[in-house]
mmCIF file of C-alpha atoms in Angstrom:
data_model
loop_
_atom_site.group_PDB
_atom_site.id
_atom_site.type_symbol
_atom_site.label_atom_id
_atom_site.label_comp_id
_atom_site.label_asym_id
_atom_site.label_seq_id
_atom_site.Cartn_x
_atom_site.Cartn_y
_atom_site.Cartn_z
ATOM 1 C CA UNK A 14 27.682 -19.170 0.386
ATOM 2 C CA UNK A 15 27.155 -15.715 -0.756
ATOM 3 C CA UNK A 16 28.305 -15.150 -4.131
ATOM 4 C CA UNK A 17 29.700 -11.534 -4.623
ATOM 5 C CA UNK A 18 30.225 -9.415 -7.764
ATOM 6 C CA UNK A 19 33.665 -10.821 -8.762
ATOM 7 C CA UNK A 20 35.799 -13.885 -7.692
ATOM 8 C CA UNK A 21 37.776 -13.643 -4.509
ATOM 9 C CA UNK A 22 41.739 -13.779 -5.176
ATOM 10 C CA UNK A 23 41.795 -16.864 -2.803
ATOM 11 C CA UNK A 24 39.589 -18.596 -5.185
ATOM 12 C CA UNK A 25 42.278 -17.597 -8.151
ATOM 13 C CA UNK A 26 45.542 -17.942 -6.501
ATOM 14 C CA UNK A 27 44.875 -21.894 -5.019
ATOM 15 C CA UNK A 28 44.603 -23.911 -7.667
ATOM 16 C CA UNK A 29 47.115 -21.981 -9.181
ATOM 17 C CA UNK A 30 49.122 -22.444 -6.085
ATOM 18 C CA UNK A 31 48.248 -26.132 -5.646
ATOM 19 C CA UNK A 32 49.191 -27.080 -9.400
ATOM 20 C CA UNK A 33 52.954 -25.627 -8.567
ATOM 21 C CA UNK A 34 53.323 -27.233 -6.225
ATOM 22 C CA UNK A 35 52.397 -30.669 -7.868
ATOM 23 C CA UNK A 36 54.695 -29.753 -10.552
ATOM 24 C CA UNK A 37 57.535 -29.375 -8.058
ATOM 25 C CA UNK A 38 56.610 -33.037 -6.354
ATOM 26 C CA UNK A 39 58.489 -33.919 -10.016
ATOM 27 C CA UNK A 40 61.548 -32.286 -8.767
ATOM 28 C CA UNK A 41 61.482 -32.773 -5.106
ATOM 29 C CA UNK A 42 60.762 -35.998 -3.054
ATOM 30 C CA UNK A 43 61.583 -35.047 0.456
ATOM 31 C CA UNK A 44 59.477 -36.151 3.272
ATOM 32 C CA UNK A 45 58.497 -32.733 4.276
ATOM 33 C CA UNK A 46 57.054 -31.904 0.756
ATOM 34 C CA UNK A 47 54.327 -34.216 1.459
ATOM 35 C CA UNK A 48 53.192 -31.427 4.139
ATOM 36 C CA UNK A 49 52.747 -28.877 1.258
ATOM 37 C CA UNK A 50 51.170 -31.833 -1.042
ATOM 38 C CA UNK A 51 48.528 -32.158 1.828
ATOM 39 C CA UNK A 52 48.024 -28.780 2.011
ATOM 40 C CA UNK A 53 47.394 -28.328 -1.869
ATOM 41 C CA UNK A 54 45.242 -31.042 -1.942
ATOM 42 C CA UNK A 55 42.790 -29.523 0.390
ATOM 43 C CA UNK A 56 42.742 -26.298 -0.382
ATOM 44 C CA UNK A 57 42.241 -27.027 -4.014
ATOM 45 C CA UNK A 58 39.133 -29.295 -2.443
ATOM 46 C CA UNK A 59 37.986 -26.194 -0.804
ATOM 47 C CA UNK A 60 38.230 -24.147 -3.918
ATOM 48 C CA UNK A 61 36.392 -26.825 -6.142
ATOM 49 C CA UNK A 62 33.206 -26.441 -3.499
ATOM 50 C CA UNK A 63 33.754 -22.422 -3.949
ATOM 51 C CA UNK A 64 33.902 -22.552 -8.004
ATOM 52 C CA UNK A 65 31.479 -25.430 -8.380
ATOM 53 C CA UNK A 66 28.641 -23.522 -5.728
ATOM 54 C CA UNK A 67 29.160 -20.159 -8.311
ATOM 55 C CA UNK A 68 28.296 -22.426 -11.493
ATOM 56 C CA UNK A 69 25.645 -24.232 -9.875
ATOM 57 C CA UNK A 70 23.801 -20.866 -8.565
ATOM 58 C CA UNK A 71 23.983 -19.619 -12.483
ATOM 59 C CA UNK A 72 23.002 -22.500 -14.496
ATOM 60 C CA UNK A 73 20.135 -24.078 -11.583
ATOM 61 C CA UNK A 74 19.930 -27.264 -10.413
ATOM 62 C CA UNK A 75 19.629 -29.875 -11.481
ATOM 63 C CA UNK A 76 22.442 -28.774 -13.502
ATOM 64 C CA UNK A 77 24.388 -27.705 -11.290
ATOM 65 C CA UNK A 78 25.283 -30.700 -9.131
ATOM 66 C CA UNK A 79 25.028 -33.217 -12.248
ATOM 67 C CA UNK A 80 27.916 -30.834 -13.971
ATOM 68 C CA UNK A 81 30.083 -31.447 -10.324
ATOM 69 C CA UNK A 82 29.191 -35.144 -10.473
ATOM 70 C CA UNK A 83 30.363 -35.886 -13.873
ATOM 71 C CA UNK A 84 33.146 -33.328 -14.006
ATOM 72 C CA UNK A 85 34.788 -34.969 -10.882
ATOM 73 C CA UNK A 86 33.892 -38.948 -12.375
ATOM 74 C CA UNK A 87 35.772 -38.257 -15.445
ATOM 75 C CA UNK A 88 38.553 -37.101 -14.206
ATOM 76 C CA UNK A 89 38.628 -40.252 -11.809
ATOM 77 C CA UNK A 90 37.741 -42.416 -15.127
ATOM 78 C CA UNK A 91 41.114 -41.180 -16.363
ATOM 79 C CA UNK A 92 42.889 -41.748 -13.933
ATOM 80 C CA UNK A 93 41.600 -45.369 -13.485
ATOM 81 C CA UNK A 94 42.715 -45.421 -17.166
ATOM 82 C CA UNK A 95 46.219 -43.989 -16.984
ATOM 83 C CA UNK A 96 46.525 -46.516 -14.246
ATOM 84 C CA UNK A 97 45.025 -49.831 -15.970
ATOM 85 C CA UNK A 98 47.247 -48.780 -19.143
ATOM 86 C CA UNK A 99 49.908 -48.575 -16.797
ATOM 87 C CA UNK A 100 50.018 -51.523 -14.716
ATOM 88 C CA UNK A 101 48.365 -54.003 -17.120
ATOM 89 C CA UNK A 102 46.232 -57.113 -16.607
ATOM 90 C CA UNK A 103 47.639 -56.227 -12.646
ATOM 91 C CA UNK A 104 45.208 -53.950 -11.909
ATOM 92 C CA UNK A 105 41.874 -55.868 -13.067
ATOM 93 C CA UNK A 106 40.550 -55.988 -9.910
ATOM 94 C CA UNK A 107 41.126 -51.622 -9.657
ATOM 95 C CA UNK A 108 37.601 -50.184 -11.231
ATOM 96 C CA UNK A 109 35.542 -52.478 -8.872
ATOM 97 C CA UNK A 110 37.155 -51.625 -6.228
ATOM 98 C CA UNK A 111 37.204 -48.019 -6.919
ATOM 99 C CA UNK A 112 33.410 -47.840 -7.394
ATOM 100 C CA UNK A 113 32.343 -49.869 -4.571
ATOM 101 C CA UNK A 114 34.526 -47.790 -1.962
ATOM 102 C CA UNK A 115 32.839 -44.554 -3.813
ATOM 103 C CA UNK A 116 29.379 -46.130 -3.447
ATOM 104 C CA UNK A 117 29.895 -47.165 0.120
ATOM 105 C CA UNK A 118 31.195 -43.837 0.599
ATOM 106 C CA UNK A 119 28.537 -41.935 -0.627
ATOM 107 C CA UNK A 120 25.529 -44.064 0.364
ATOM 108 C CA UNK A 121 26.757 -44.749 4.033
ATOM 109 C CA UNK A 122 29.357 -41.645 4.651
ATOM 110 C CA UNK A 123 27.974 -38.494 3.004
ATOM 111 C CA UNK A 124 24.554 -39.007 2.972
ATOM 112 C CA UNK A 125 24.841 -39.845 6.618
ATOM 113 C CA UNK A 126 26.386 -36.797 7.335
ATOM 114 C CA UNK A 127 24.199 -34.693 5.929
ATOM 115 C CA UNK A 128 21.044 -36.323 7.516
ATOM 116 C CA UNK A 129 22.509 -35.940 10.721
ATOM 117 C CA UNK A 130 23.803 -32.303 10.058
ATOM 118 C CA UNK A 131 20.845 -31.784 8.653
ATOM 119 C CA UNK A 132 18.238 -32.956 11.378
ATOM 120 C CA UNK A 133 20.541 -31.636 14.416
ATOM 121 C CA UNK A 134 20.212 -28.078 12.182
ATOM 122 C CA UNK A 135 17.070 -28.249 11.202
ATOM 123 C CA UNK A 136 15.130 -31.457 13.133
ATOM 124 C CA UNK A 137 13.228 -32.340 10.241
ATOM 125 C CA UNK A 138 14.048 -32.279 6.730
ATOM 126 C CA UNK A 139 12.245 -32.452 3.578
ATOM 127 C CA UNK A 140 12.595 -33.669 0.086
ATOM 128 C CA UNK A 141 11.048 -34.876 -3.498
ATOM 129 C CA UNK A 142 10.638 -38.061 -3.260
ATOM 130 C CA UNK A 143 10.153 -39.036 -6.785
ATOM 131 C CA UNK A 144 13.892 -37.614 -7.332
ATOM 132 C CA UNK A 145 15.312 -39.989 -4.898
ATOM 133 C CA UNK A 146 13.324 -42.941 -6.100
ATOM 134 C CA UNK A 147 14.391 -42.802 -9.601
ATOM 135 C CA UNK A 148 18.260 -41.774 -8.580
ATOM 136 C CA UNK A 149 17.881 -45.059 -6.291
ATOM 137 C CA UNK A 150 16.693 -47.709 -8.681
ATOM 138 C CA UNK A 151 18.757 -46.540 -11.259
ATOM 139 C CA UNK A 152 21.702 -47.272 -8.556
ATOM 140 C CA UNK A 153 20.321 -50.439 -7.638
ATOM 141 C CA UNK A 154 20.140 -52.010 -10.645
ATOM 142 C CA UNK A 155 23.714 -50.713 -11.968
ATOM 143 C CA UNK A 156 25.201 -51.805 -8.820
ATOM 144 C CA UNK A 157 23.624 -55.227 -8.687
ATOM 145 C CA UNK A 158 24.767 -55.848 -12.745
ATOM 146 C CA UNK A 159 28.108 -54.840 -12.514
ATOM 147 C CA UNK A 160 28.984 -55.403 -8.804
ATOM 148 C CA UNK A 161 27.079 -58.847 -7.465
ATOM 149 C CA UNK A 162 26.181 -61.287 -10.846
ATOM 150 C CA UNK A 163 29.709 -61.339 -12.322
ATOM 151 C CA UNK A 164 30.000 -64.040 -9.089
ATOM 152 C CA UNK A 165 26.862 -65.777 -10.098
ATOM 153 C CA UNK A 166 27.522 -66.168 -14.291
ATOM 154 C CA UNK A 167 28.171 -69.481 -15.508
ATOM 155 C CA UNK A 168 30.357 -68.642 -18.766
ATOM 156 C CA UNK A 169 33.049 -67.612 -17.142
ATOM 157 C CA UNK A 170 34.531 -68.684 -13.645
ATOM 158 C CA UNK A 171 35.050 -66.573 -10.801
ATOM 159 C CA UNK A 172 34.101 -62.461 -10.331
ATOM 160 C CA UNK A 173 34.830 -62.139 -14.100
ATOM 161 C CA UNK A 174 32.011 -61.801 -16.993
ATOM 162 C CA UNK A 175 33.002 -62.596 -20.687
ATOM 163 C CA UNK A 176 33.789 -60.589 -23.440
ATOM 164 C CA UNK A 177 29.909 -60.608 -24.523
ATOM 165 C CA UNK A 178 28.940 -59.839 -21.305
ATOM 166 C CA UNK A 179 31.096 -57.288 -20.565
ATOM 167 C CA UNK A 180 29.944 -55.608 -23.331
ATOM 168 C CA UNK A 181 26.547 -56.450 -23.093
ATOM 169 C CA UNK A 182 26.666 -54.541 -19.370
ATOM 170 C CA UNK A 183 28.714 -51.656 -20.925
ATOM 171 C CA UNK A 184 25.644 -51.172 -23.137
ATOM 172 C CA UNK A 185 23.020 -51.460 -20.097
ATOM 173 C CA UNK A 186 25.207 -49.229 -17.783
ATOM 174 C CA UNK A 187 25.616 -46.157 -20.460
ATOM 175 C CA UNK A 188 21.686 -46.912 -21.330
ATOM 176 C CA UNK A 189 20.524 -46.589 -17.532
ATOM 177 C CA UNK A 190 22.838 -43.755 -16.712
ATOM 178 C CA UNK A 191 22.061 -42.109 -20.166
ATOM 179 C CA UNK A 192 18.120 -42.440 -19.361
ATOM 180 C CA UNK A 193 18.687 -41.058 -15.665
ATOM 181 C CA UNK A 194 20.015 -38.147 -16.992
ATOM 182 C CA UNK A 195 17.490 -37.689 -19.571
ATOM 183 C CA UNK A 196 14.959 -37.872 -17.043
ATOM 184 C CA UNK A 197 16.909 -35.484 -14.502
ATOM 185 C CA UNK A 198 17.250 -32.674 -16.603
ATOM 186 C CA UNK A 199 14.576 -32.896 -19.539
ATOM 187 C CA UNK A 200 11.669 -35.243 -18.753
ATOM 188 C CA UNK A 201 10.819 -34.784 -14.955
ATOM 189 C CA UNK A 202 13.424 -32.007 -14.017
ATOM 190 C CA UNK A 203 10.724 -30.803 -11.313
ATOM 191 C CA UNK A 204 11.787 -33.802 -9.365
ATOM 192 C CA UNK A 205 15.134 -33.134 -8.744
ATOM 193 C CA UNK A 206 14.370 -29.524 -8.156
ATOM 194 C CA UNK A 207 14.838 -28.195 -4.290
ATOM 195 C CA UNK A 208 11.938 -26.097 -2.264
ATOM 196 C CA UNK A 209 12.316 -22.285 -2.658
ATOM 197 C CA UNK A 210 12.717 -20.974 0.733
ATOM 198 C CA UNK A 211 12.072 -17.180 1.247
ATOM 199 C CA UNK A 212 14.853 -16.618 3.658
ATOM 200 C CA UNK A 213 17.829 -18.670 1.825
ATOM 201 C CA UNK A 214 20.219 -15.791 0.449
ATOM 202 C CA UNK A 215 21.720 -18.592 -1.434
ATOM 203 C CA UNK A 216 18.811 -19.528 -3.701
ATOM 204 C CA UNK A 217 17.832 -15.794 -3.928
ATOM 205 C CA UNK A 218 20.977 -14.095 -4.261
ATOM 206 C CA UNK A 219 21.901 -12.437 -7.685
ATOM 207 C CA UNK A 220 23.350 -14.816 -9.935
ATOM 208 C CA UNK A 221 26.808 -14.215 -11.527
ATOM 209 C CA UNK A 222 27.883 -12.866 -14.579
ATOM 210 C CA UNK A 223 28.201 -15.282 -17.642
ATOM 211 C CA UNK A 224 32.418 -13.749 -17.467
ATOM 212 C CA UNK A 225 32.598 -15.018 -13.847
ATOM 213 C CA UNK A 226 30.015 -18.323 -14.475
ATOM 214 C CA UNK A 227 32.450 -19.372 -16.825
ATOM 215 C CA UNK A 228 35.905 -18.628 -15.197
ATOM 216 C CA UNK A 229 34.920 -20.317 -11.865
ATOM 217 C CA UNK A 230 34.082 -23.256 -14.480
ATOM 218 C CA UNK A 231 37.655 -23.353 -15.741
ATOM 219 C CA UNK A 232 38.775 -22.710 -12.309
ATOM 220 C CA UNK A 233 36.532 -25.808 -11.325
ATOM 221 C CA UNK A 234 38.113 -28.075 -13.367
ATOM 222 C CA UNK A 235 41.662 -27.224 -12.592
ATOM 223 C CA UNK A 236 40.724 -27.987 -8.957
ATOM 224 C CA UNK A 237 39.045 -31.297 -9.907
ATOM 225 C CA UNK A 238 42.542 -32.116 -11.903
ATOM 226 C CA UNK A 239 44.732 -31.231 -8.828
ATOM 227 C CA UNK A 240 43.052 -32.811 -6.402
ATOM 228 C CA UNK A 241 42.901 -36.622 -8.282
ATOM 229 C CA UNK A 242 46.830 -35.629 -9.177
ATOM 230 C CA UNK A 243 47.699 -34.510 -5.941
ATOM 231 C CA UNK A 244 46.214 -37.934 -4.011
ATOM 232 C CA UNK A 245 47.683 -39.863 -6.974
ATOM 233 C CA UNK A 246 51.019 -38.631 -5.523
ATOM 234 C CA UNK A 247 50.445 -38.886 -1.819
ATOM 235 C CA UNK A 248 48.803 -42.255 -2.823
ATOM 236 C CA UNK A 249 52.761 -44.465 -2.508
ATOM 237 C CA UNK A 250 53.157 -42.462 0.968
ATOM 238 C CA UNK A 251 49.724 -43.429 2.323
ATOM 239 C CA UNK A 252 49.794 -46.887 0.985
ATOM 240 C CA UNK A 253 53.581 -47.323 3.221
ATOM 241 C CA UNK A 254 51.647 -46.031 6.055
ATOM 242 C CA UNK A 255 48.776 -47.930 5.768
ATOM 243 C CA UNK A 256 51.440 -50.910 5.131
ATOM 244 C CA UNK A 257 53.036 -49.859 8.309
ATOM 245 C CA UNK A 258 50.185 -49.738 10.627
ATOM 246 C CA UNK A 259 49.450 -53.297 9.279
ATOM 247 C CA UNK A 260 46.202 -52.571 8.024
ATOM 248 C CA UNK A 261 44.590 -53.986 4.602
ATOM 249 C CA UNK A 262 45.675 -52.697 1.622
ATOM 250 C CA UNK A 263 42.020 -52.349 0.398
ATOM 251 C CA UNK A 264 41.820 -48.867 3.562
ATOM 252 C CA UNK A 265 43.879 -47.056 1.076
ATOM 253 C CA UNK A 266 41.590 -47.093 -1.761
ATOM 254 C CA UNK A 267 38.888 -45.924 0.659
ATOM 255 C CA UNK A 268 41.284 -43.260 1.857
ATOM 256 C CA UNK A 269 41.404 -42.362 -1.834
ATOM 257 C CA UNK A 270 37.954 -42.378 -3.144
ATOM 258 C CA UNK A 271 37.127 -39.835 0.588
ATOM 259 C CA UNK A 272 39.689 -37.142 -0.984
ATOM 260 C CA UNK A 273 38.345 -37.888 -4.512
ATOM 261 C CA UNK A 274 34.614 -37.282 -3.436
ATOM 262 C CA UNK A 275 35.724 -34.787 -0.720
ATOM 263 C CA UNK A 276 34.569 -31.566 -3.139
ATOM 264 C CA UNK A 277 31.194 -33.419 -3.956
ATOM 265 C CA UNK A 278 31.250 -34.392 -0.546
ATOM 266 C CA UNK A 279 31.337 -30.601 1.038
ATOM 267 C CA UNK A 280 29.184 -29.295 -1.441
ATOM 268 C CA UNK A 281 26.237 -31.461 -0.201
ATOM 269 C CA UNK A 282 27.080 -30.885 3.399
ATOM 270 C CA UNK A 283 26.810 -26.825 3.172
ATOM 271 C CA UNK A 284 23.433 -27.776 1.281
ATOM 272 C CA UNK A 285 21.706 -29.743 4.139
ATOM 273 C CA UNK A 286 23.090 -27.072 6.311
ATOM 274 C CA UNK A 287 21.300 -24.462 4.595
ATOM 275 C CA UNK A 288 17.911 -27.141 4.187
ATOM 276 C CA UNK A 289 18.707 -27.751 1.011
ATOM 277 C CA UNK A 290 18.548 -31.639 0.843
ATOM 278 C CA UNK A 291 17.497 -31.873 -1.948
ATOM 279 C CA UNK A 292 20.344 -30.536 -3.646
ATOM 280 C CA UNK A 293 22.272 -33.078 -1.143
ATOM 281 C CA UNK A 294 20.481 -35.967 -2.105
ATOM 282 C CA UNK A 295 21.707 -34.581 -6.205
ATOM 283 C CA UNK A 296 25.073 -34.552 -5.525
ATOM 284 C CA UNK A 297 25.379 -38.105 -3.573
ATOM 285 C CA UNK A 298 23.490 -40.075 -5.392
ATOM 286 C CA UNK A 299 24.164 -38.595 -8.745
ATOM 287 C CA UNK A 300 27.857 -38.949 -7.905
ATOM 288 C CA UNK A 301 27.442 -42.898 -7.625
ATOM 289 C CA UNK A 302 25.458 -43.013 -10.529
ATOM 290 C CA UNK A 303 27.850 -41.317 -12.196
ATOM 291 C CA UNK A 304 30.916 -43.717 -10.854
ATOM 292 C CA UNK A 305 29.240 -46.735 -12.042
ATOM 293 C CA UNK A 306 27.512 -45.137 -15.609
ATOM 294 C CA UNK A 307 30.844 -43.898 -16.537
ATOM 295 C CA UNK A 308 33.758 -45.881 -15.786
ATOM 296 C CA UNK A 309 31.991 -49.207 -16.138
ATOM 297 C CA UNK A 310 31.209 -48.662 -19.531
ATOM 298 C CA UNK A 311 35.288 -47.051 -19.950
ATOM 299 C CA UNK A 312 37.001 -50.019 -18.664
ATOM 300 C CA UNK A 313 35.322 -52.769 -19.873
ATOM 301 C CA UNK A 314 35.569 -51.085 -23.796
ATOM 302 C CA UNK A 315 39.424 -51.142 -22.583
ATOM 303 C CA UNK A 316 39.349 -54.567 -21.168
ATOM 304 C CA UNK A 317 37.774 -55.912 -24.625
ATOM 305 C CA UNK A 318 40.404 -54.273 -26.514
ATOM 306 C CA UNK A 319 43.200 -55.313 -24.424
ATOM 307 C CA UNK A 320 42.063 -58.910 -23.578
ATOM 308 C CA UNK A 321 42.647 -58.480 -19.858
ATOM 309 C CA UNK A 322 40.279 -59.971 -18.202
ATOM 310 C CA UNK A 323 38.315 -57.506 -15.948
ATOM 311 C CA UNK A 324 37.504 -58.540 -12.261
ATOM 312 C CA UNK A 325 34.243 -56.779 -11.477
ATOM 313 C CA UNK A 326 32.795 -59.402 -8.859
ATOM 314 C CA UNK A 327 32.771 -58.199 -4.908
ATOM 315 C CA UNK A 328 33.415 -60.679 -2.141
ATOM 316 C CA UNK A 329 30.645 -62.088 0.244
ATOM 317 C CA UNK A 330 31.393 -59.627 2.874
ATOM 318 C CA UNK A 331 31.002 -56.517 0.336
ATOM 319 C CA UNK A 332 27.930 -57.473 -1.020
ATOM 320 C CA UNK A 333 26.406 -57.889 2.318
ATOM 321 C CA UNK A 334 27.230 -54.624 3.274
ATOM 322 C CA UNK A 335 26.332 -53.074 -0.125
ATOM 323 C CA UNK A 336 22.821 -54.645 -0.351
ATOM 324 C CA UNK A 337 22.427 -53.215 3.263
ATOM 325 C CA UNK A 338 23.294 -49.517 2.195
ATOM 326 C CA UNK A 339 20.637 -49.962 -0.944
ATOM 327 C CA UNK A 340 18.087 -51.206 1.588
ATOM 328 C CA UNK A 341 18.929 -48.646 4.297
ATOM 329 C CA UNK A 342 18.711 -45.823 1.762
ATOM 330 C CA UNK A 343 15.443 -46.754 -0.120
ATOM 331 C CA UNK A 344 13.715 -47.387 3.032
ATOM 332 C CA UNK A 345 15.678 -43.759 4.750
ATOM 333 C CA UNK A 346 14.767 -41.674 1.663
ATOM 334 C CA UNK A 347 11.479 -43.389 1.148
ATOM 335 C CA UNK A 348 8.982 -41.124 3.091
ATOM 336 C CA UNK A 349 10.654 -38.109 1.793
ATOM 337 C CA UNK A 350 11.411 -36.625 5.250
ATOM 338 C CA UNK A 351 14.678 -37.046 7.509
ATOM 339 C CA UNK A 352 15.491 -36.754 11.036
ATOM 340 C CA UNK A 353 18.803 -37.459 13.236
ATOM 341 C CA UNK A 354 18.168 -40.903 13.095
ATOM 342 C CA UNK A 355 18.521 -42.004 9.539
ATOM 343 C CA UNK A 356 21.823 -39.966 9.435
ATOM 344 C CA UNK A 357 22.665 -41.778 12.904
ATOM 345 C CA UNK A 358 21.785 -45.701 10.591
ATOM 346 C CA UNK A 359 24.076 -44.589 7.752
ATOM 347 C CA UNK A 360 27.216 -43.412 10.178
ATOM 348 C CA UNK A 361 26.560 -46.778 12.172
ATOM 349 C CA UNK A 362 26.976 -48.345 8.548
ATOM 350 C CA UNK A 363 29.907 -46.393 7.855
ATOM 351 C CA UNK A 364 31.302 -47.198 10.766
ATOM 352 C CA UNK A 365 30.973 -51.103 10.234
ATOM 353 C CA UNK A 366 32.577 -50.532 6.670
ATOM 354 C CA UNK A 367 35.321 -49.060 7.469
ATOM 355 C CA UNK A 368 36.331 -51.428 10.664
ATOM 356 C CA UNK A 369 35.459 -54.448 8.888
ATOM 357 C CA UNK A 370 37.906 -53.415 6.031
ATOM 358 C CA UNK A 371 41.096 -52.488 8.173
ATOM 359 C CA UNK A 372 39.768 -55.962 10.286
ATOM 360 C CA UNK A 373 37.745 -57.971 7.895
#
């Protein structure tokens, strides 16, 4: 991306655009509005890459993709929230399955994307590996604890933990994902940092002004808002269509968390494009840490208060398929050099995912 003096109209007028048009969803429910829903929802996805590119280029990474990561996982924290609040002890089973489709996503979807994009580009990419090491222990261990042993505690029956557990794992998940950050952008920042490559305009192009740094920042966050809001709203239309095709409702929570993560998603694309894997490798992984170390820690202070009992536990099949992404992607990012093939492995896993959900 090459970052002019001053922010494009386009970049102005969309989310603008796409946030009257959500407003008029409120006052119109006709099929054909769900054309113009669609088509806010991606352009404000589009924008959020724009906006978010222009704040990472003046603040430096590792800043800049942690800021995307957490800005888009809050705004999916609340809306998990408005929704638990909302539907009660019925939707117990909704951050789990939230976070695991995001993980799967991420570990299996967009990082295999942007190996393969990245190796048919470039044939053989490069990275720090101590960056990726720490991001994947750090997801490892979260995932494991809140994700797998809920099934395998004695105090409680079933996927559930108890009330001193749950809080006991709130504590470790905001402690890991607290550390991780620490470490990211204090202690060992040089391992999350990308190679300096003479011929990227990117890296080298003049940064932006603090005016413009900090408008595309509001801008940002607007998008980020619009875009959970918007598939909040085409969420009851998918889940009839889904309904109607006969497939499991669990596809349209993995239709959700792709246009959720879609801005994180394209960001990290366009950087193993333009060799930049490193920054890639930032934005996935720190996204799933970010799903786990945030709304873990939200919903089970809510669950505590409430005394709704919290299903965090994943079935057989789901665990299978997560241990095999952490095991992929340790031993994938464990040399600290990509080709076509790892990307190929993650796709295939992707792949496997997503048929084994709509015919499990």
């Amino acid at each position: 991306m090459k970052i002019s003096d001053k922010l494009p109209r386009w970049s102005v007028l969309t989310p603008l655009a796409a946030c009257l048009i959500l407003g008029g969803s409120l006052l119109c429910s006709a099929s054909w509005y769900g054309i113009l829903l669609t088509a806010a929802l991606f352009g404000g996805v589009l924008t959020a890459v724009f906006h978010a590119e222009v704040v990472a280029h003046k603040i430096g990474e590792p800043f800049g993709t942690l800021l995307l990561a957490i800005a888009v996982t809050l705004i999916e924290v609340a809306l998990i929230v408005s929704l638990m609040l909302a539907g009660g002890e019925t939707t117990a089973g909704l951050a789990r399955d939230t976070v695991f489709a995001a993980i799967m996503v991420i570990l299996t979807g967009i990082i295999g994307l942007c190996l393969l994009v990245g190796g048919i580009r470039h044939r053989e990419q490069s990275f720090g590996l101590q960056g990726a090491s720490t991001s994947l222990a750090t997801l490892a261990a979260l995932s494991v604890l809140t994700l797998v042993l809920p099934n395998f505690t004695s105090s409680v029956a079933g996927p559930f933990y108890s009330a001193s557990q749950l809080g006991f794992i709130a504590i470790v998940s905001v402690v890991l994902y607290g550390t991780f950050v620490l470490v990211q952008t204090v202690r060992h920042r040089d391992y999350f940092l990308p190679e300096s490559h003479a011929a990227d305009e990117d890296v080298h192009a003049p940064l932006p002004s603090a005016r413009m740094a900090w408008t595309s920042l509001g801008l940002l966050l607007v998008c980020l808002v619009a875009v959970v809001l918007l598939a909040k709203a085409l969420a009851p239309a998918l889940e009839s269509a889904v309904a109607a095709a006969g497939a499991p409702k669990a596809l349209v929570g993995i239709i959700i968390a792709i246009i959720v993560l879609l801005p994180e998603g394209l960001a990290a694309l366009s950087a193993a494009r333009a060799n930049r894997l490193q920054t890639s490798i930032n934005l996935a992984l720190g996204s799933a840490l970010a799903s786990i170390g945030l709304t873990i820690p939200v919903v089970a202070v809510i669950s505590i208060l409430t005394g709704w009992q919290l299903s965090l536990g994943i079935d057989t099949k789901s665990t299978v398929l997560l241990l095999l992404s952490l095991i992929v992607t340790t031993i994938s990012l464990g040399t600290g050099r990509t080709t076509i093939m790892q990307g190929t492995i993650h796709l295939v896993i992707f792949a496997v995912y997503l048929f084994t959900t709509i015919v499990p």
